[in-house]
PDB file of C-alpha atoms and ligand atoms in Angstrom:
ATOM      1  CA  LEU A  27     120.415 -35.064 172.385  1.00  0.00           C
ATOM      2  CA  ASP A  28     120.607 -38.682 171.357  1.00  0.00           C
ATOM      3  CA  LYS A  29     123.719 -40.120 173.244  1.00  0.00           C
ATOM      4  CA  LEU A  30     123.423 -43.230 171.138  1.00  0.00           C
ATOM      5  CA  ASN A  31     123.701 -41.355 167.794  1.00  0.00           C
ATOM      6  CA  MET A  32     125.859 -38.311 167.805  1.00  0.00           C
ATOM      7  CA  CYS A  33     129.145 -36.721 167.059  1.00  0.00           C
ATOM      8  CA  MET A  34     131.779 -35.267 169.331  1.00  0.00           C
ATOM      9  CA  ASP A  35     132.764 -31.758 169.025  1.00  0.00           C
ATOM     10  CA  GLY A  36     136.213 -32.735 168.137  1.00  0.00           C
ATOM     11  CA  LYS A  37     138.531 -31.236 165.335  1.00  0.00           C
ATOM     12  CA  HIS A  38     137.163 -32.806 162.400  1.00  0.00           C
ATOM     13  CA  GLN A  39     133.746 -34.587 163.120  1.00  0.00           C
ATOM     14  CA  LYS A  40     130.555 -33.430 161.513  1.00  0.00           C
ATOM     15  CA  THR A  41     127.901 -31.827 163.589  1.00  0.00           C
ATOM     16  CA  ALA A  42     125.452 -34.857 163.305  1.00  0.00           C
ATOM     17  CA  PRO A  43     125.989 -38.369 161.891  1.00  0.00           C
ATOM     18  CA  GLY A  44     124.639 -39.459 158.475  1.00  0.00           C
ATOM     19  CA  PRO A  45     125.423 -41.609 155.583  1.00  0.00           C
ATOM     20  CA  GLU A  46     128.663 -40.978 153.572  1.00  0.00           C
ATOM     21  CA  GLY A  47     128.707 -42.742 150.109  1.00  0.00           C
ATOM     22  CA  GLN A  48     132.549 -42.767 149.621  1.00  0.00           C
ATOM     23  CA  LEU A  49     134.643 -43.447 152.864  1.00  0.00           C
ATOM     24  CA  PHE A  50     137.945 -44.639 152.094  1.00  0.00           C
ATOM     25  CA  LEU A  51     139.619 -48.282 152.469  1.00  0.00           C
ATOM     26  CA  GLN A  52     139.692 -49.085 156.211  1.00  0.00           C
ATOM     27  CA  CYS A  53     137.170 -46.609 157.115  1.00  0.00           C
ATOM     28  CA  THR A  54     134.331 -47.954 154.750  1.00  0.00           C
ATOM     29  CA  PRO A  55     132.464 -49.940 157.498  1.00  0.00           C
ATOM     30  CA  TRP A  56     131.145 -46.629 158.984  1.00  0.00           C
ATOM     31  CA  ARG A  57     129.613 -45.436 155.461  1.00  0.00           C
ATOM     32  CA  ASP A  58     126.041 -46.249 156.450  1.00  0.00           C
ATOM     33  CA  ASN A  59     126.354 -43.664 159.324  1.00  0.00           C
ATOM     34  CA  ALA A  60     129.350 -41.730 160.114  1.00  0.00           C
ATOM     35  CA  CYS A  61     130.676 -38.621 161.940  1.00  0.00           C
ATOM     36  CA  CYS A  62     133.638 -38.374 159.318  1.00  0.00           C
ATOM     37  CA  THR A  63     133.678 -37.057 155.801  1.00  0.00           C
ATOM     38  CA  ALA A  64     135.178 -38.868 152.924  1.00  0.00           C
ATOM     39  CA  ASN A  65     138.058 -36.345 152.871  1.00  0.00           C
ATOM     40  CA  THR A  66     138.939 -37.112 156.539  1.00  0.00           C
ATOM     41  CA  THR A  67     138.959 -40.822 155.816  1.00  0.00           C
ATOM     42  CA  GLU A  68     141.399 -40.297 152.972  1.00  0.00           C
ATOM     43  CA  GLU A  69     143.714 -38.338 155.195  1.00  0.00           C
ATOM     44  CA  ALA A  70     143.432 -41.014 157.856  1.00  0.00           C
ATOM     45  CA  HIS A  71     145.320 -43.227 155.587  1.00  0.00           C
ATOM     46  CA  GLU A  72     148.311 -40.574 154.968  1.00  0.00           C
ATOM     47  CA  ASP A  73     151.373 -40.216 156.955  1.00  0.00           C
ATOM     48  CA  ASN A  74     151.660 -36.786 158.471  1.00  0.00           C
ATOM     49  CA  SER A  75     148.018 -36.046 157.330  1.00  0.00           C
ATOM     50  CA  TYR A  76     146.650 -32.512 157.899  1.00  0.00           C
ATOM     51  CA  LEU A  77     144.251 -34.057 160.583  1.00  0.00           C
ATOM     52  CA  TYR A  78     146.847 -33.712 163.314  1.00  0.00           C
ATOM     53  CA  ASN A  79     150.272 -33.377 161.377  1.00  0.00           C
ATOM     54  CA  PHE A  80     151.031 -36.451 163.495  1.00  0.00           C
ATOM     55  CA  ASN A  81     154.053 -38.400 162.516  1.00  0.00           C
ATOM     56  CA  TRP A  82     153.746 -42.132 163.044  1.00  0.00           C
ATOM     57  CA  ASN A  83     157.458 -42.641 162.047  1.00  0.00           C
ATOM     58  CA  HIS A  84     158.878 -40.587 164.886  1.00  0.00           C
ATOM     59  CA  CYS A  85     161.129 -43.480 165.864  1.00  0.00           C
ATOM     60  CA  GLY A  86     162.002 -44.855 162.437  1.00  0.00           C
ATOM     61  CA  ALA A  87     159.378 -46.073 159.819  1.00  0.00           C
ATOM     62  CA  MET A  88     156.314 -47.674 161.640  1.00  0.00           C
ATOM     63  CA  SER A  89     155.760 -51.188 160.348  1.00  0.00           C
ATOM     64  CA  PRO A  90     152.771 -51.723 158.055  1.00  0.00           C
ATOM     65  CA  SER A  91     151.252 -54.207 160.244  1.00  0.00           C
ATOM     66  CA  CYS A  92     151.324 -51.767 163.191  1.00  0.00           C
ATOM     67  CA  LYS A  93     150.262 -48.715 161.175  1.00  0.00           C
ATOM     68  CA  ARG A  94     146.874 -50.469 159.902  1.00  0.00           C
ATOM     69  CA  HIS A  95     145.868 -50.454 163.703  1.00  0.00           C
ATOM     70  CA  PHE A  96     146.565 -46.583 163.886  1.00  0.00           C
ATOM     71  CA  ILE A  97     144.622 -46.078 160.808  1.00  0.00           C
ATOM     72  CA  GLN A  98     141.770 -48.122 162.071  1.00  0.00           C
ATOM     73  CA  ASP A  99     141.778 -46.082 165.320  1.00  0.00           C
ATOM     74  CA  THR A 100     141.647 -42.906 163.399  1.00  0.00           C
ATOM     75  CA  CYS A 101     138.709 -44.235 161.580  1.00  0.00           C
ATOM     76  CA  PHE A 102     137.064 -45.202 164.760  1.00  0.00           C
ATOM     77  CA  TYR A 103     137.822 -41.934 166.487  1.00  0.00           C
ATOM     78  CA  GLU A 104     136.628 -39.756 163.602  1.00  0.00           C
ATOM     79  CA  CYS A 105     133.783 -41.760 162.132  1.00  0.00           C
ATOM     80  CA  SER A 106     132.126 -43.281 165.364  1.00  0.00           C
ATOM     81  CA  PRO A 107     128.379 -42.108 165.823  1.00  0.00           C
ATOM     82  CA  HIS A 108     128.207 -44.315 169.025  1.00  0.00           C
ATOM     83  CA  LEU A 109     130.625 -42.523 171.373  1.00  0.00           C
ATOM     84  CA  GLY A 110     127.988 -40.642 173.188  1.00  0.00           C
ATOM     85  CA  PRO A 111     128.328 -42.304 176.659  1.00  0.00           C
ATOM     86  CA  TRP A 112     131.929 -41.445 176.854  1.00  0.00           C
ATOM     87  CA  ILE A 113     132.155 -37.836 175.494  1.00  0.00           C
ATOM     88  CA  GLN A 114     133.516 -35.436 177.950  1.00  0.00           C
ATOM     89  CA  PRO A 115     133.885 -31.567 177.728  1.00  0.00           C
ATOM     90  CA  VAL A 116     137.515 -30.770 177.687  1.00  0.00           C
ATOM     91  CA  SER A 117     138.052 -28.125 180.475  1.00  0.00           C
ATOM     92  CA  THR A 118     140.780 -25.919 179.143  1.00  0.00           C
ATOM     93  CA  TRP A 119     141.603 -24.627 182.628  1.00  0.00           C
ATOM     94  CA  ALA A 120     141.960 -27.987 184.507  1.00  0.00           C
ATOM     95  CA  GLU A 121     143.709 -29.814 181.765  1.00  0.00           C
ATOM     96  CA  ALA A 122     146.552 -28.505 179.786  1.00  0.00           C
ATOM     97  CA  PRO A 123     145.525 -25.965 177.140  1.00  0.00           C
ATOM     98  CA  ASP A 124     144.098 -28.441 175.008  1.00  0.00           C
ATOM     99  CA  SER A 125     142.649 -26.105 172.464  1.00  0.00           C
ATOM    100  CA  TRP A 126     142.512 -28.313 169.502  1.00  0.00           C
ATOM    101  CA  ARG A 127     139.118 -29.869 170.348  1.00  0.00           C
ATOM    102  CA  LYS A 128     136.072 -28.961 172.800  1.00  0.00           C
ATOM    103  CA  GLU A 129     135.196 -32.445 173.522  1.00  0.00           C
ATOM    104  CA  ARG A 130     137.112 -35.718 174.113  1.00  0.00           C
ATOM    105  CA  VAL A 131     136.218 -39.386 174.736  1.00  0.00           C
ATOM    106  CA  LEU A 132     137.128 -41.036 178.176  1.00  0.00           C
ATOM    107  CA  ASN A 133     137.278 -44.681 179.030  1.00  0.00           C
ATOM    108  CA  VAL A 134     135.694 -46.155 175.943  1.00  0.00           C
ATOM    109  CA  PRO A 135     135.912 -49.948 176.738  1.00  0.00           C
ATOM    110  CA  ILE A 136     138.019 -51.546 173.943  1.00  0.00           C
ATOM    111  CA  CYS A 137     137.828 -55.292 173.309  1.00  0.00           C
ATOM    112  CA  LYS A 138     140.734 -57.252 174.952  1.00  0.00           C
ATOM    113  CA  ASP A 139     141.456 -59.211 171.730  1.00  0.00           C
ATOM    114  CA  GLU A 140     141.604 -56.095 169.589  1.00  0.00           C
ATOM    115  CA  CYS A 141     143.840 -54.302 172.071  1.00  0.00           C
ATOM    116  CA  GLU A 142     146.191 -57.436 172.241  1.00  0.00           C
ATOM    117  CA  GLN A 143     146.255 -57.803 168.321  1.00  0.00           C
ATOM    118  CA  TRP A 144     147.235 -54.105 168.067  1.00  0.00           C
ATOM    119  CA  TRP A 145     150.053 -54.492 170.673  1.00  0.00           C
ATOM    120  CA  GLU A 146     151.354 -57.723 169.255  1.00  0.00           C
ATOM    121  CA  ASP A 147     151.451 -56.124 165.753  1.00  0.00           C
ATOM    122  CA  CYS A 148     153.336 -53.076 167.004  1.00  0.00           C
ATOM    123  CA  LYS A 149     155.888 -55.255 169.355  1.00  0.00           C
ATOM    124  CA  ASP A 150     158.750 -54.904 167.142  1.00  0.00           C
ATOM    125  CA  ASP A 151     158.294 -51.173 166.656  1.00  0.00           C
ATOM    126  CA  PHE A 152     159.918 -48.187 168.542  1.00  0.00           C
ATOM    127  CA  THR A 153     158.546 -45.101 170.173  1.00  0.00           C
ATOM    128  CA  CYS A 154     159.792 -42.450 172.731  1.00  0.00           C
ATOM    129  CA  LYS A 155     156.565 -41.642 174.442  1.00  0.00           C
ATOM    130  CA  SER A 156     153.805 -43.449 176.112  1.00  0.00           C
ATOM    131  CA  ASN A 157     151.239 -40.557 175.836  1.00  0.00           C
ATOM    132  CA  TRP A 158     151.087 -39.431 172.315  1.00  0.00           C
ATOM    133  CA  HIS A 159     148.730 -36.651 172.962  1.00  0.00           C
ATOM    134  CA  LYS A 160     151.208 -34.448 174.793  1.00  0.00           C
ATOM    135  CA  GLY A 161     154.655 -33.268 175.266  1.00  0.00           C
ATOM    136  CA  TRP A 162     156.077 -33.510 171.715  1.00  0.00           C
ATOM    137  CA  ASP A 163     158.546 -31.224 169.976  1.00  0.00           C
ATOM    138  CA  TRP A 164     156.519 -29.248 167.468  1.00  0.00           C
ATOM    139  CA  SER A 165     159.163 -26.965 166.456  1.00  0.00           C
ATOM    140  CA  SER A 166     159.100 -28.474 162.971  1.00  0.00           C
ATOM    141  CA  LYS A 167     155.872 -29.069 161.097  1.00  0.00           C
ATOM    142  CA  VAL A 168     155.409 -32.626 162.568  1.00  0.00           C
ATOM    143  CA  ASN A 169     155.974 -34.031 166.000  1.00  0.00           C
ATOM    144  CA  LYS A 170     159.453 -35.164 167.027  1.00  0.00           C
ATOM    145  CA  CYS A 171     160.638 -36.844 170.101  1.00  0.00           C
ATOM    146  CA  PRO A 172     161.304 -34.120 172.678  1.00  0.00           C
ATOM    147  CA  GLU A 173     164.821 -33.764 174.093  1.00  0.00           C
ATOM    148  CA  GLY A 174     165.411 -36.313 176.764  1.00  0.00           C
ATOM    149  CA  SER A 175     163.102 -39.040 175.606  1.00  0.00           C
ATOM    150  CA  LYS A 176     165.063 -41.595 173.526  1.00  0.00           C
ATOM    151  CA  CYS A 177     163.390 -44.114 171.194  1.00  0.00           C
ATOM    152  CA  ARG A 178     162.930 -47.423 172.889  1.00  0.00           C
ATOM    153  CA  LYS A 179     161.354 -50.746 172.041  1.00  0.00           C
ATOM    154  CA  TRP A 180     157.616 -50.647 172.026  1.00  0.00           C
ATOM    155  CA  THR A 181     157.492 -53.363 174.786  1.00  0.00           C
ATOM    156  CA  GLU A 182     159.635 -51.240 177.114  1.00  0.00           C
ATOM    157  CA  VAL A 183     157.414 -48.050 176.624  1.00  0.00           C
ATOM    158  CA  PHE A 184     154.280 -50.247 176.709  1.00  0.00           C
ATOM    159  CA  PRO A 185     154.835 -53.488 178.875  1.00  0.00           C
ATOM    160  CA  THR A 186     151.359 -54.872 178.404  1.00  0.00           C
ATOM    161  CA  PRO A 187     148.557 -54.267 175.733  1.00  0.00           C
ATOM    162  CA  LYS A 188     146.516 -52.485 178.517  1.00  0.00           C
ATOM    163  CA  SER A 189     149.127 -49.939 179.122  1.00  0.00           C
ATOM    164  CA  MET A 190     149.254 -49.181 175.282  1.00  0.00           C
ATOM    165  CA  CYS A 191     145.735 -49.072 174.697  1.00  0.00           C
ATOM    166  CA  GLU A 192     145.014 -46.838 177.967  1.00  0.00           C
ATOM    167  CA  GLU A 193     148.132 -44.531 177.921  1.00  0.00           C
ATOM    168  CA  ILE A 194     148.547 -43.737 174.258  1.00  0.00           C
ATOM    169  CA  TRP A 195     145.540 -41.344 173.927  1.00  0.00           C
ATOM    170  CA  SER A 196     145.163 -40.175 177.474  1.00  0.00           C
ATOM    171  CA  ASN A 197     142.684 -42.697 178.733  1.00  0.00           C
ATOM    172  CA  SER A 198     140.352 -42.471 175.585  1.00  0.00           C
ATOM    173  CA  TYR A 199     140.249 -46.233 175.899  1.00  0.00           C
ATOM    174  CA  LEU A 200     139.614 -48.556 178.963  1.00  0.00           C
ATOM    175  CA  TYR A 201     141.137 -51.965 178.629  1.00  0.00           C
ATOM    176  CA  THR A 202     138.428 -54.659 179.146  1.00  0.00           C
ATOM    177  CA  THR A 203     138.320 -58.501 179.446  1.00  0.00           C
ATOM    178  CA  HIS A 204     135.524 -58.608 177.008  1.00  0.00           C
ATOM    179  CA  LEU A 205     136.021 -60.036 173.536  1.00  0.00           C
ATOM    180  CA  LYS A 206     134.874 -58.615 170.262  1.00  0.00           C
ATOM    181  CA  GLY A 207     131.077 -59.813 169.420  1.00  0.00           C
ATOM    182  CA  SER A 208     130.472 -59.773 173.159  1.00  0.00           C
ATOM    183  CA  GLY A 209     128.267 -56.608 173.005  1.00  0.00           C
ATOM    184  CA  ARG A 210     130.310 -55.328 175.829  1.00  0.00           C
ATOM    185  CA  CYS A 211     133.115 -53.773 174.201  1.00  0.00           C
ATOM    186  CA  MET A 212     133.660 -51.356 171.365  1.00  0.00           C
ATOM    187  CA  GLN A 213     135.149 -52.862 168.276  1.00  0.00           C
ATOM    188  CA  LEU A 214     137.532 -50.773 165.971  1.00  0.00           C
ATOM    189  CA  TRP A 215     137.313 -53.507 163.257  1.00  0.00           C
ATOM    190  CA  PHE A 216     134.088 -54.785 161.840  1.00  0.00           C
ATOM    191  CA  SER A 217     132.173 -55.386 158.600  1.00  0.00           C
ATOM    192  CA  GLY A 218     128.543 -54.976 157.951  1.00  0.00           C
ATOM    193  CA  LYS A 219     126.247 -53.683 160.515  1.00  0.00           C
ATOM    194  CA  ASN A 220     128.096 -51.456 163.218  1.00  0.00           C
ATOM    195  CA  PRO A 221     128.220 -53.598 166.438  1.00  0.00           C
ATOM    196  CA  ASN A 222     128.941 -50.669 168.701  1.00  0.00           C
ATOM    197  CA  ARG A 223     125.469 -49.348 168.732  1.00  0.00           C
ATOM    198  CA  GLU A 224     124.202 -52.148 171.271  1.00  0.00           C
ATOM    199  CA  VAL A 225     127.488 -51.595 173.251  1.00  0.00           C
ATOM    200  CA  ALA A 226     126.700 -47.882 173.658  1.00  0.00           C
ATOM    201  CA  GLU A 227     123.037 -48.802 174.534  1.00  0.00           C
ATOM    202  CA  TYR A 228     124.278 -51.159 177.253  1.00  0.00           C
ATOM    203  CA  TYR A 229     126.851 -48.689 178.891  1.00  0.00           C
ATOM    204  CA  ASN A 230     124.165 -45.795 178.483  1.00  0.00           C
ATOM    205  CA  GLN A 231     121.600 -47.779 180.413  1.00  0.00           C
ATOM    206  CA  ALA A 232     124.264 -48.558 183.180  1.00  0.00           C
ATOM    207  CA  GLN A 233     125.283 -44.995 183.545  1.00  0.00           C
ATOM    208  CA  GLN A 234     121.615 -43.886 183.622  1.00  0.00           C
ATOM    209  CA  SER A 235     120.675 -46.351 186.432  1.00  0.00           C
ATOM    210  CA  ARG A 236     123.913 -45.403 188.503  1.00  0.00           C
ATOM    211  CA  SER A 237     122.955 -41.727 188.171  1.00  0.00           C
ATOM    212  CA  PHE A 238     119.290 -42.375 189.160  1.00  0.00           C
ATOM    213  CA  LEU A 239     120.350 -44.399 192.241  1.00  0.00           C
ATOM    214  CA  LEU A 240     122.731 -41.438 193.158  1.00  0.00           C
ATOM    215  CA  SER A 241     119.859 -38.889 192.900  1.00  0.00           C
ATOM    216  CA  LEU A 242     117.697 -41.159 195.011  1.00  0.00           C
ATOM    217  CA  PHE A 243     120.571 -41.352 197.555  1.00  0.00           C
ATOM    218  CA  LEU A 244     121.078 -37.624 197.688  1.00  0.00           C
ATOM    219  CA  LEU A 245     117.247 -36.991 197.965  1.00  0.00           C
ATOM    220  CA  PHE A 246     116.761 -39.265 200.953  1.00  0.00           C
ATOM    221  CA  THR A 247     119.980 -38.818 202.913  1.00  0.00           C
ATOM    222  CA  PRO A 248     120.020 -35.915 205.358  1.00  0.00           C
ATOM    223  CA  ARG A 249     122.896 -33.555 204.473  1.00  0.00           C
ATOM    224  CA  LEU A 250     123.982 -33.420 208.096  1.00  0.00           C
ATOM    225  CA  LEU A 251     124.626 -37.206 208.097  1.00  0.00           C
ATOM    226  CA  MET A 252     126.675 -36.880 205.017  1.00  0.00           C
ATOM    227  CA  LEU A 253     129.132 -34.123 206.552  1.00  0.00           C
ATOM    228  CA  PRO A 254     131.809 -36.567 207.775  1.00  0.00           C
ATOM    229  CA  TRP A 255     131.818 -38.192 204.245  1.00  0.00           C
ATOM    230  CA  MET A 256     131.980 -34.805 202.567  1.00  0.00           C
ATOM    231  CA  ASN A 257     135.278 -34.198 204.307  1.00  0.00           C
ATOM    232  CA  ASN A 258     136.722 -36.586 201.746  1.00  0.00           C
ATOM    233  CA  PHE A 259     136.508 -33.917 199.139  1.00  0.00           C
ATOM    234  CA  ILE A 260     137.734 -31.082 201.291  1.00  0.00           C
ATOM    235  CA  PHE A 261     140.916 -32.684 202.740  1.00  0.00           C
TER     236      PHE A 261
HETATM  237  N1  FOL B 329     141.112 -43.132 169.867  1.00  0.00           N
HETATM  238  C1  FOL B 329     141.692 -42.104 169.805  1.00  0.00           C
HETATM  239  N2  FOL B 329     141.452 -41.057 170.888  1.00  0.00           N
HETATM  240  C2  FOL B 329     141.975 -39.889 170.694  1.00  0.00           C
HETATM  241  O1  FOL B 329     141.888 -39.019 171.588  1.00  0.00           O
HETATM  242  C3  FOL B 329     142.870 -39.673 169.521  1.00  0.00           C
HETATM  243  N3  FOL B 329     143.394 -38.352 169.330  1.00  0.00           N
HETATM  244  C4  FOL B 329     144.134 -38.044 168.330  1.00  0.00           C
HETATM  245  C5  FOL B 329     144.745 -36.756 168.175  1.00  0.00           C
HETATM  246  N4  FOL B 329     146.206 -36.760 168.249  1.00  0.00           N
HETATM  247  C6  FOL B 329     146.961 -35.576 168.606  1.00  0.00           C
HETATM  248  C7  FOL B 329     148.091 -35.681 169.004  1.00  0.00           C
HETATM  249  C8  FOL B 329     148.970 -34.460 169.468  1.00  0.00           C
HETATM  250  C9  FOL B 329     148.325 -33.364 169.370  1.00  0.00           C
HETATM  251  C10 FOL B 329     149.125 -32.149 169.742  1.00  0.00           C
HETATM  252  O2  FOL B 329     149.027 -31.073 169.281  1.00  0.00           O
HETATM  253  N5  FOL B 329     149.774 -32.372 170.968  1.00  0.00           N
HETATM  254  C11 FOL B 329     150.589 -31.091 171.724  1.00  0.00           C
HETATM  255  C12 FOL B 329     149.743 -30.518 172.715  1.00  0.00           C
HETATM  256  C13 FOL B 329     148.463 -29.936 172.241  1.00  0.00           C
HETATM  257  C14 FOL B 329     147.417 -29.402 173.476  1.00  0.00           C
HETATM  258  O3  FOL B 329     147.531 -30.161 174.475  1.00  0.00           O
HETATM  259  O4  FOL B 329     147.026 -28.388 173.333  1.00  0.00           O
HETATM  260  C15 FOL B 329     151.858 -31.603 172.304  1.00  0.00           C
HETATM  261  O5  FOL B 329     152.397 -31.031 173.174  1.00  0.00           O
HETATM  262  O6  FOL B 329     152.325 -32.703 171.732  1.00  0.00           O
HETATM  263  C16 FOL B 329     146.977 -33.263 169.041  1.00  0.00           C
HETATM  264  C17 FOL B 329     146.305 -34.319 168.638  1.00  0.00           C
HETATM  265  C18 FOL B 329     144.274 -39.017 167.447  1.00  0.00           C
HETATM  266  N6  FOL B 329     143.724 -40.316 167.437  1.00  0.00           N
HETATM  267  C19 FOL B 329     142.994 -40.584 168.565  1.00  0.00           C
HETATM  268  N7  FOL B 329     142.344 -41.645 168.667  1.00  0.00           N
END
């Protein structure tokens, strides 16, 4: 399994990444190597698309400047072949019955400048919820604000860019202080060669050396000495 070139077992992703000739508009940067199909990328540009029947306009029409970021997020989420280091199994018993996907991404390091631009462009919009994954009223075909959550100013629901990027998709993203082009954060926007491969390489290395050090530690530390520390996990 190649963590640097794979697709998550989500709702719409392909089983393996590969070239796609005809990706649509904002998703075209992924055409050389993508986890999405052409159809998915067309849907990504629609309101209430069949992808998730998700209604961006749940508190009045979302502004075009804001919506383009959500379209780009959808392209990134559906098409990225370099999310391997952040893919996690969805444990149906611990989390809510999250049956619409088998895997998710957790803490993908998003570039500070992209997150801030996204938030700036949505500042004058409205929403009723900070987590858009859960708790909607689905009694009609699309999501509506549930009873008791009123539409509020974007900046009231999300006081900072960090709060928006991290909360909106249940910590899919981790806000960083790195800038696009640094090779230390994932970019939703790019043209030409996908800059996220080397970012995935960097974080994959870091994860591997951390788990190597942990295994050394476990190998050489007598279990009895660890008992007091193990109490942390029992109490
Ligand atoms: N970056 C990124 N990360 C994501 O995880 C992501 N996820 C979606 C998918 N969005 C959604 C939103 C709501 C429901 C939904 O059906 N919510 C139900 C609960 C479903 C369940 O937990 O089983 C609800 O209660 O509202 C599904 C997918 C779209 N873009 C993303 N973009």
